[in-house]
mmCIF file of C-alpha atoms in Angstrom:
data_model
loop_
_atom_site.group_PDB
_atom_site.id
_atom_site.type_symbol
_atom_site.label_atom_id
_atom_site.label_comp_id
_atom_site.label_asym_id
_atom_site.label_seq_id
_atom_site.Cartn_x
_atom_site.Cartn_y
_atom_site.Cartn_z
ATOM 1 C CA MET A 11 -74.541 64.848 43.551
ATOM 2 C CA LYS A 12 -71.405 63.345 45.053
ATOM 3 C CA GLY A 13 -70.242 61.647 41.823
ATOM 4 C CA LYS A 14 -70.831 64.763 39.750
ATOM 5 C CA GLY A 15 -68.947 66.856 42.290
ATOM 6 C CA PHE A 16 -65.953 64.560 42.094
ATOM 7 C CA PHE A 17 -65.938 64.797 38.286
ATOM 8 C CA ASN A 18 -66.151 68.584 38.404
ATOM 9 C CA ASN A 19 -63.326 68.659 40.928
ATOM 10 C CA PHE A 20 -61.236 66.447 38.542
ATOM 11 C CA LYS A 21 -61.827 69.049 35.805
ATOM 12 C CA GLY A 22 -60.888 71.931 38.036
ATOM 13 C CA LYS A 23 -57.851 73.974 37.100
ATOM 14 C CA PHE A 24 -54.851 74.983 39.179
ATOM 15 C CA LYS A 25 -51.853 77.171 38.501
ATOM 16 C CA ILE A 26 -48.248 76.044 38.593
ATOM 17 C CA VAL A 27 -45.950 78.981 39.473
ATOM 18 C CA ILE A 28 -42.153 79.150 39.121
ATOM 19 C CA LEU A 29 -40.556 81.350 41.881
ATOM 20 C CA HIS A 30 -37.022 82.591 42.491
ATOM 21 C CA PRO A 31 -35.587 80.613 45.470
ATOM 22 C CA ASP A 32 -34.199 83.717 47.213
ATOM 23 C CA THR A 33 -36.540 86.606 46.416
ATOM 24 C CA TYR A 34 -39.626 84.495 45.737
ATOM 25 C CA GLU A 35 -40.143 86.616 42.648
ATOM 26 C CA GLU A 36 -42.534 84.997 40.196
ATOM 27 C CA LYS A 37 -40.623 83.947 37.090
ATOM 28 C CA GLY A 38 -43.371 82.203 35.245
ATOM 29 C CA GLY A 39 -46.347 79.900 35.493
ATOM 30 C CA PHE A 40 -49.051 78.066 33.643
ATOM 31 C CA ASN A 41 -52.524 76.756 34.271
ATOM 32 C CA MET A 42 -53.080 73.007 34.421
ATOM 33 C CA SER A 43 -56.106 70.867 35.194
ATOM 34 C CA LYS A 44 -55.961 67.485 36.881
ATOM 35 C CA MET A 45 -57.298 65.838 33.726
ATOM 36 C CA ARG A 46 -54.555 67.322 31.517
ATOM 37 C CA LEU A 47 -51.905 66.373 34.049
ATOM 38 C CA THR A 48 -53.212 62.804 34.117
ATOM 39 C CA ILE A 49 -53.264 62.587 30.304
ATOM 40 C CA PHE A 50 -49.725 64.008 30.132
ATOM 41 C CA MET A 51 -48.415 61.482 32.648
ATOM 42 C CA VAL A 52 -50.137 58.566 30.856
ATOM 43 C CA MET A 53 -48.658 59.622 27.482
ATOM 44 C CA ALA A 54 -45.227 60.002 29.058
ATOM 45 C CA VAL A 55 -45.421 56.446 30.468
ATOM 46 C CA ILE A 56 -46.567 55.095 27.082
ATOM 47 C CA LEU A 57 -43.675 56.837 25.297
ATOM 48 C CA ILE A 58 -41.206 55.444 27.816
ATOM 49 C CA ILE A 59 -42.569 51.898 27.321
ATOM 50 C CA LEU A 60 -42.458 52.182 23.515
ATOM 51 C CA GLY A 61 -38.944 53.619 23.590
ATOM 52 C CA THR A 62 -37.725 50.839 25.877
ATOM 53 C CA ALA A 63 -39.307 48.165 23.665
ATOM 54 C CA ALA A 64 -37.730 49.666 20.520
ATOM 55 C CA LEU A 65 -34.349 49.806 22.262
ATOM 56 C CA ILE A 66 -34.596 46.118 23.174
ATOM 57 C CA VAL A 67 -35.869 44.902 19.786
ATOM 58 C CA PHE A 68 -33.688 46.917 17.402
ATOM 59 C CA THR A 69 -30.370 47.161 19.283
ATOM 60 C CA PRO A 70 -27.829 44.561 20.534
ATOM 61 C CA ILE A 71 -28.699 45.522 24.099
ATOM 62 C CA ARG A 72 -31.378 42.825 24.007
ATOM 63 C CA GLU A 73 -28.647 40.167 24.314
ATOM 64 C CA LEU A 74 -27.888 41.461 27.822
ATOM 65 C CA ILE A 75 -31.349 40.466 29.019
ATOM 66 C CA PRO A 76 -31.398 36.963 30.590
ATOM 67 C CA GLY A 77 -33.372 34.499 28.475
ATOM 68 C CA TYR A 78 -33.445 36.757 25.404
ATOM 69 C CA THR A 79 -31.038 35.438 22.717
ATOM 70 C CA ASP A 80 -30.397 36.246 19.102
ATOM 71 C CA VAL A 81 -32.810 34.408 16.811
ATOM 72 C CA THR A 82 -29.903 33.449 14.513
ATOM 73 C CA LEU A 83 -27.763 32.072 17.333
ATOM 74 C CA SER A 84 -29.283 28.583 17.257
ATOM 75 C CA ARG A 85 -28.759 28.390 13.490
ATOM 76 C CA HIS A 86 -25.087 29.389 13.864
ATOM 77 C CA VAL A 87 -24.605 26.829 16.640
ATOM 78 C CA TYR A 88 -26.133 24.096 14.467
ATOM 79 C CA GLU A 89 -23.899 25.029 11.524
ATOM 80 C CA LEU A 90 -20.778 24.999 13.710
ATOM 81 C CA LYS A 91 -21.742 21.617 15.161
ATOM 82 C CA ARG A 92 -22.313 20.185 11.693
ATOM 83 C CA ARG A 93 -18.920 21.403 10.486
ATOM 84 C CA THR A 94 -17.245 20.075 13.634
ATOM 85 C CA ASP A 95 -18.785 16.654 13.066
ATOM 86 C CA SER A 96 -17.578 16.678 9.444
ATOM 87 C CA ILE A 97 -14.033 17.609 10.488
ATOM 88 C CA GLU A 98 -14.091 14.914 13.184
ATOM 89 C CA ASN A 99 -15.123 12.293 10.620
ATOM 90 C CA VAL A 100 -12.327 13.329 8.244
ATOM 91 C CA VAL A 101 -9.746 13.223 11.052
ATOM 92 C CA THR A 102 -10.976 9.778 12.118
ATOM 93 C CA GLN A 103 -10.641 8.468 8.554
ATOM 94 C CA LYS A 104 -7.117 9.898 8.252
ATOM 95 C CA GLU A 105 -6.088 8.358 11.574
ATOM 96 C CA GLN A 106 -7.483 4.984 10.500
ATOM 97 C CA TYR A 107 -5.610 5.258 7.186
ATOM 98 C CA ILE A 108 -2.296 5.951 8.978
ATOM 99 C CA GLU A 109 -2.974 3.148 11.475
ATOM 100 C CA ASN A 110 -3.591 0.678 8.628
ATOM 101 C CA ILE A 111 -0.275 1.673 7.045
ATOM 102 C CA ARG A 112 1.502 1.206 10.399
ATOM 103 C CA GLN A 113 0.027 -2.285 10.752
ATOM 104 C CA ILE A 114 1.189 -3.254 7.262
ATOM 105 C CA ILE A 115 4.690 -1.805 7.729
ATOM 106 C CA PHE A 116 5.460 -2.726 11.338
ATOM 107 C CA ASP A 117 3.406 -5.885 11.897
ATOM 108 C CA GLY A 118 3.095 -7.208 8.345
ATOM 109 C CA LYS A 119 -0.623 -7.871 8.742
ATOM 110 C CA LEU A 120 -3.715 -6.632 6.963
ATOM 111 C CA PRO A 121 -5.967 -4.107 8.752
ATOM 112 C CA ASP A 122 -9.017 -5.439 10.573
ATOM 113 C CA ASP A 123 -11.453 -3.937 8.100
ATOM 114 C CA SER A 124 -9.890 -5.647 5.049
ATOM 115 C CA LEU A 125 -11.771 -8.387 3.203
ATOM 116 C CA ALA A 126 -9.230 -11.080 4.128
ATOM 117 C CA ALA A 127 -9.363 -10.141 7.819
ATOM 118 C CA LEU A 128 -13.166 -10.226 7.804
ATOM 119 C CA ILE A 129 -13.172 -13.647 6.139
ATOM 120 C CA ASN A 130 -10.681 -14.940 8.734
ATOM 121 C CA LYS A 131 -13.075 -13.766 11.443
ATOM 122 C CA GLY A 132 -15.884 -15.786 9.902
ATOM 123 C CA VAL A 133 -17.666 -12.968 8.093
ATOM 124 C CA LYS A 134 -19.117 -14.313 4.872
ATOM 125 C CA ALA A 135 -18.312 -12.495 1.679
ATOM 126 C CA ALA A 136 -21.087 -11.318 -0.577
ATOM 127 C CA PRO A 137 -22.403 -14.108 -2.790
ATOM 128 C CA THR A 138 -21.213 -14.177 -6.370
ATOM 129 C CA VAL A 139 -23.818 -13.239 -8.937
ATOM 130 C CA ASN A 140 -23.786 -15.674 -11.847
ATOM 131 C CA ASP A 141 -25.056 -13.487 -14.641
ATOM 132 C CA PHE A 142 -25.209 -14.458 -18.298
ATOM 133 C CA LYS A 143 -22.354 -13.137 -20.472
ATOM 134 C CA SER A 144 -22.637 -12.977 -24.219
ATOM 135 C CA GLU A 145 -19.768 -13.992 -26.525
ATOM 136 C CA LYS A 146 -18.965 -10.344 -27.343
ATOM 137 C CA ASP A 147 -18.980 -9.434 -23.677
ATOM 138 C CA SER A 148 -16.589 -12.280 -22.832
ATOM 139 C CA LEU A 149 -14.180 -11.256 -25.615
ATOM 140 C CA PHE A 150 -14.248 -7.663 -24.420
ATOM 141 C CA ARG A 151 -13.513 -8.760 -20.847
ATOM 142 C CA LEU A 152 -10.524 -10.869 -21.971
ATOM 143 C CA LYS A 153 -9.128 -7.991 -24.047
ATOM 144 C CA PHE A 154 -9.546 -5.498 -21.222
ATOM 145 C CA GLU A 155 -7.956 -7.794 -18.620
ATOM 146 C CA ALA A 156 -5.004 -8.484 -20.935
ATOM 147 C CA GLU A 157 -4.398 -4.761 -21.471
ATOM 148 C CA SER A 158 -4.655 -3.839 -17.771
ATOM 149 C CA GLN A 159 -3.036 -6.918 -16.209
ATOM 150 C CA ASN A 160 0.078 -5.091 -14.998
ATOM 151 C CA ASN A 161 -1.568 -1.747 -14.243
ATOM 152 C CA LEU A 162 -1.509 -0.176 -10.820
ATOM 153 C CA SER A 163 -4.693 1.690 -11.653
ATOM 154 C CA GLU A 164 -6.573 2.965 -14.649
ATOM 155 C CA SER A 165 -4.790 6.310 -14.715
ATOM 156 C CA THR A 166 -1.450 5.979 -12.941
ATOM 157 C CA LEU A 167 1.389 3.765 -14.141
ATOM 158 C CA VAL A 168 -0.027 2.678 -17.512
ATOM 159 C CA ASN A 169 -3.153 3.433 -19.516
ATOM 160 C CA ASN A 170 -4.721 2.028 -22.641
ATOM 161 C CA ASN A 171 -2.920 4.539 -24.855
ATOM 162 C CA ASN A 172 0.462 3.863 -23.183
ATOM 163 C CA LYS A 173 1.019 7.550 -22.489
ATOM 164 C CA GLU A 174 4.415 7.663 -20.838
ATOM 165 C CA ASP A 175 3.850 11.189 -19.524
ATOM 166 C CA GLU A 176 1.387 9.685 -16.990
ATOM 167 C CA ILE A 177 3.956 7.175 -15.687
ATOM 168 C CA PRO A 178 5.684 8.616 -12.606
ATOM 169 C CA THR A 179 9.459 8.817 -12.953
ATOM 170 C CA LEU A 180 11.026 6.893 -10.062
ATOM 171 C CA PHE A 181 14.629 7.305 -8.958
ATOM 172 C CA PRO A 182 16.676 4.811 -6.915
ATOM 173 C CA PRO A 183 16.789 5.736 -3.201
ATOM 174 C CA LEU A 184 20.587 5.247 -3.176
ATOM 175 C CA LYS A 185 23.427 3.652 -5.111
ATOM 176 C CA GLY A 186 24.164 0.181 -3.813
ATOM 177 C CA LEU A 187 24.152 -3.557 -4.375
ATOM 178 C CA ILE A 188 20.890 -5.505 -3.952
ATOM 179 C CA THR A 189 21.489 -8.364 -1.518
ATOM 180 C CA ASN A 190 17.897 -9.535 -0.843
ATOM 181 C CA TYR A 191 15.238 -9.577 -3.534
ATOM 182 C CA PHE A 192 11.466 -9.127 -3.634
ATOM 183 C CA ASN A 193 9.757 -12.430 -2.708
ATOM 184 C CA PRO A 194 6.099 -12.138 -1.659
ATOM 185 C CA ASP A 195 5.784 -15.915 -1.285
ATOM 186 C CA SER A 196 8.130 -15.743 1.707
ATOM 187 C CA LYS A 197 6.501 -12.528 2.997
ATOM 188 C CA TYR A 198 9.471 -10.429 1.864
ATOM 189 C CA PHE A 199 7.860 -7.387 0.248
ATOM 190 C CA GLY A 200 10.926 -5.322 -0.633
ATOM 191 C CA VAL A 201 14.605 -5.331 -1.510
ATOM 192 C CA ASP A 202 17.750 -4.812 0.594
ATOM 193 C CA MET A 203 20.411 -2.485 -0.788
ATOM 194 C CA LEU A 204 23.979 -2.663 0.538
ATOM 195 C CA SER A 205 25.925 0.591 0.715
ATOM 196 C CA GLU A 206 28.568 2.467 2.678
ATOM 197 C CA SER A 207 28.034 4.001 6.114
ATOM 198 C CA ASP A 208 26.446 7.450 6.371
ATOM 199 C CA THR A 209 25.013 7.129 2.847
ATOM 200 C CA ILE A 210 22.121 9.516 2.297
ATOM 201 C CA ILE A 211 18.745 8.155 1.231
ATOM 202 C CA LYS A 212 16.735 10.111 -1.335
ATOM 203 C CA ALA A 213 13.042 10.226 -2.204
ATOM 204 C CA ILE A 214 12.160 8.260 -5.336
ATOM 205 C CA ALA A 215 9.472 10.774 -6.432
ATOM 206 C CA ASP A 216 7.457 13.788 -5.325
ATOM 207 C CA GLY A 217 5.134 13.183 -2.395
ATOM 208 C CA THR A 218 4.215 13.792 1.235
ATOM 209 C CA VAL A 219 5.704 12.099 4.289
ATOM 210 C CA ILE A 220 2.949 10.100 6.004
ATOM 211 C CA LEU A 221 5.105 8.054 8.380
ATOM 212 C CA SER A 222 8.300 8.938 10.260
ATOM 213 C CA ASP A 223 8.827 6.836 13.365
ATOM 214 C CA LEU A 224 10.930 4.210 15.155
ATOM 215 C CA SER A 225 10.213 0.527 14.438
ATOM 216 C CA VAL A 226 11.303 -2.337 16.664
ATOM 217 C CA GLY A 227 14.025 -4.335 14.869
ATOM 218 C CA LYS A 228 13.930 -2.140 11.748
ATOM 219 C CA GLY A 229 15.478 1.076 13.059
ATOM 220 C CA TYR A 230 13.760 4.244 11.958
ATOM 221 C CA VAL A 231 11.133 3.993 9.206
ATOM 222 C CA ILE A 232 9.887 6.656 6.814
ATOM 223 C CA GLY A 233 6.971 6.365 4.388
ATOM 224 C CA ILE A 234 6.063 8.711 1.524
ATOM 225 C CA GLN A 235 2.706 8.977 -0.278
ATOM 226 C CA HIS A 236 3.107 9.586 -4.032
ATOM 227 C CA VAL A 237 0.583 10.202 -6.811
ATOM 228 C CA GLY A 238 -1.489 7.300 -8.049
ATOM 229 C CA ASN A 239 -1.941 5.708 -4.597
ATOM 230 C CA MET A 240 1.736 4.706 -4.544
ATOM 231 C CA ILE A 241 3.671 4.547 -1.259
ATOM 232 C CA SER A 242 7.418 4.083 -0.828
ATOM 233 C CA ILE A 243 8.774 2.682 2.465
ATOM 234 C CA TYR A 244 12.359 3.067 3.704
ATOM 235 C CA LYS A 245 13.444 0.915 6.667
ATOM 236 C CA ASN A 246 16.618 0.281 8.688
ATOM 237 C CA ILE A 247 17.435 3.996 9.000
ATOM 238 C CA SER A 248 19.792 5.467 11.569
ATOM 239 C CA SER A 249 18.735 9.115 11.266
ATOM 240 C CA LEU A 250 15.520 10.733 9.991
ATOM 241 C CA LEU A 251 15.746 14.057 8.150
ATOM 242 C CA ARG A 252 12.061 14.479 7.326
ATOM 243 C CA HIS A 253 8.910 14.252 9.427
ATOM 244 C CA GLU A 254 5.207 13.520 8.940
ATOM 245 C CA GLY A 255 3.473 16.147 6.831
ATOM 246 C CA ASP A 256 6.612 17.342 5.031
ATOM 247 C CA VAL A 257 6.200 17.848 1.285
ATOM 248 C CA ILE A 258 9.223 16.546 -0.591
ATOM 249 C CA HIS A 259 10.403 16.350 -4.191
ATOM 250 C CA ALA A 260 12.132 13.601 -6.145
ATOM 251 C CA GLY A 261 15.776 13.358 -5.150
ATOM 252 C CA ASP A 262 15.389 15.193 -1.836
ATOM 253 C CA THR A 263 17.451 13.804 1.041
ATOM 254 C CA ILE A 264 15.131 12.163 3.576
ATOM 255 C CA ALA A 265 17.323 9.991 5.831
ATOM 256 C CA ILE A 266 20.713 8.360 6.556
ATOM 257 C CA ILE A 267 21.349 4.645 6.039
ATOM 258 C CA GLY A 268 21.071 2.422 9.113
ATOM 259 C CA VAL A 269 23.028 -0.126 11.088
ATOM 260 C CA PRO A 270 25.266 -2.831 9.478
ATOM 261 C CA ASP A 271 23.586 -5.898 7.975
ATOM 262 C CA SER A 272 24.180 -9.071 10.006
ATOM 263 C CA ILE A 273 24.711 -11.216 6.870
ATOM 264 C CA SER A 274 26.860 -9.031 4.641
ATOM 265 C CA ASN A 275 28.405 -7.118 7.569
ATOM 266 C CA GLY A 276 27.651 -3.869 5.805
ATOM 267 C CA HIS A 277 25.170 -1.020 5.908
ATOM 268 C CA HIS A 278 21.923 -1.640 4.068
ATOM 269 C CA LEU A 279 18.518 -0.111 3.307
ATOM 270 C CA HIS A 280 15.303 -2.124 3.197
ATOM 271 C CA PHE A 281 13.093 -0.540 0.521
ATOM 272 C CA GLU A 282 9.448 -1.355 -0.266
ATOM 273 C CA LEU A 283 7.055 -0.081 -2.934
ATOM 274 C CA TRP A 284 3.267 -0.339 -2.593
ATOM 275 C CA GLY A 285 0.511 0.548 -5.032
ATOM 276 C CA ASN A 286 -3.227 0.495 -4.295
ATOM 277 C CA GLY A 287 -2.563 -1.593 -1.174
ATOM 278 C CA LYS A 288 -0.464 -4.233 -2.992
ATOM 279 C CA ALA A 289 3.249 -4.881 -2.660
ATOM 280 C CA LEU A 290 5.166 -4.165 -5.896
ATOM 281 C CA ASN A 291 8.553 -5.400 -7.009
ATOM 282 C CA PRO A 292 10.729 -2.256 -6.926
ATOM 283 C CA GLU A 293 12.942 -3.636 -9.734
ATOM 284 C CA ASP A 294 9.969 -3.501 -12.105
ATOM 285 C CA TYR A 295 9.704 0.292 -11.710
ATOM 286 C CA ILE A 296 13.178 1.506 -10.708
ATOM 287 C CA SER A 297 16.523 1.015 -12.404
ATOM 288 C CA PHE A 298 19.001 0.234 -9.610
ATOM 289 C CA GLU A 299 22.037 0.028 -11.906
#
């Protein structure tokens, strides 16, 4: 039959001979059937496919194939994006903090997000909760308020045990005569100190420079952040010796005194002290004698 003949022909054997190209001398040979040759070729193709797949799956070469990415890449991208967002939020908060300080120092106004500014814009404050207070609770409140009336915070200038080692030691910024005094009622939040020309100005305590810039009408201004949310401000400066981000220590030279005062016809420094966002009387914390 025709089909049986084809199958028999497929099983037929043939000899593969290796000859010398010049002398045609037989160097070797082997018998091979069409079926064995077909099986050999199929196995060779399968091995090539498996080898290629293993090379792609288990080696970095897979990243060179378009559309085939590392399975951990998306997780790394998400983690980097999350960290970037966190850093961006921190930077935004720091910039807002510096901008609020600039508004207080240069413009003498509260930042827009303060409670007073929101009330001025018509935003209603949270309603007061009238809760019942027992006699013991009222006495405790009065005692606590009396003990902490002059505190900057619970753990900075003064505490309940009056531990003086927690009170920061403040030094006068320069030696001079006070000509204008602290008067918050007239919006004067510091003191003016009269001194000689080219007098150096020193830091009152350890801290970090957070502001070093030129102010209209006040000469150069420098601000230092100290421990306990305390900030010292030095205005009417002719030459700055420190810049934003510098870490300084108490007594370090930070600037040179500014232009002559129009009233006393002498050189003066305008000095302010702030704690927890409130203006403090420098004479209450520094001995200027």
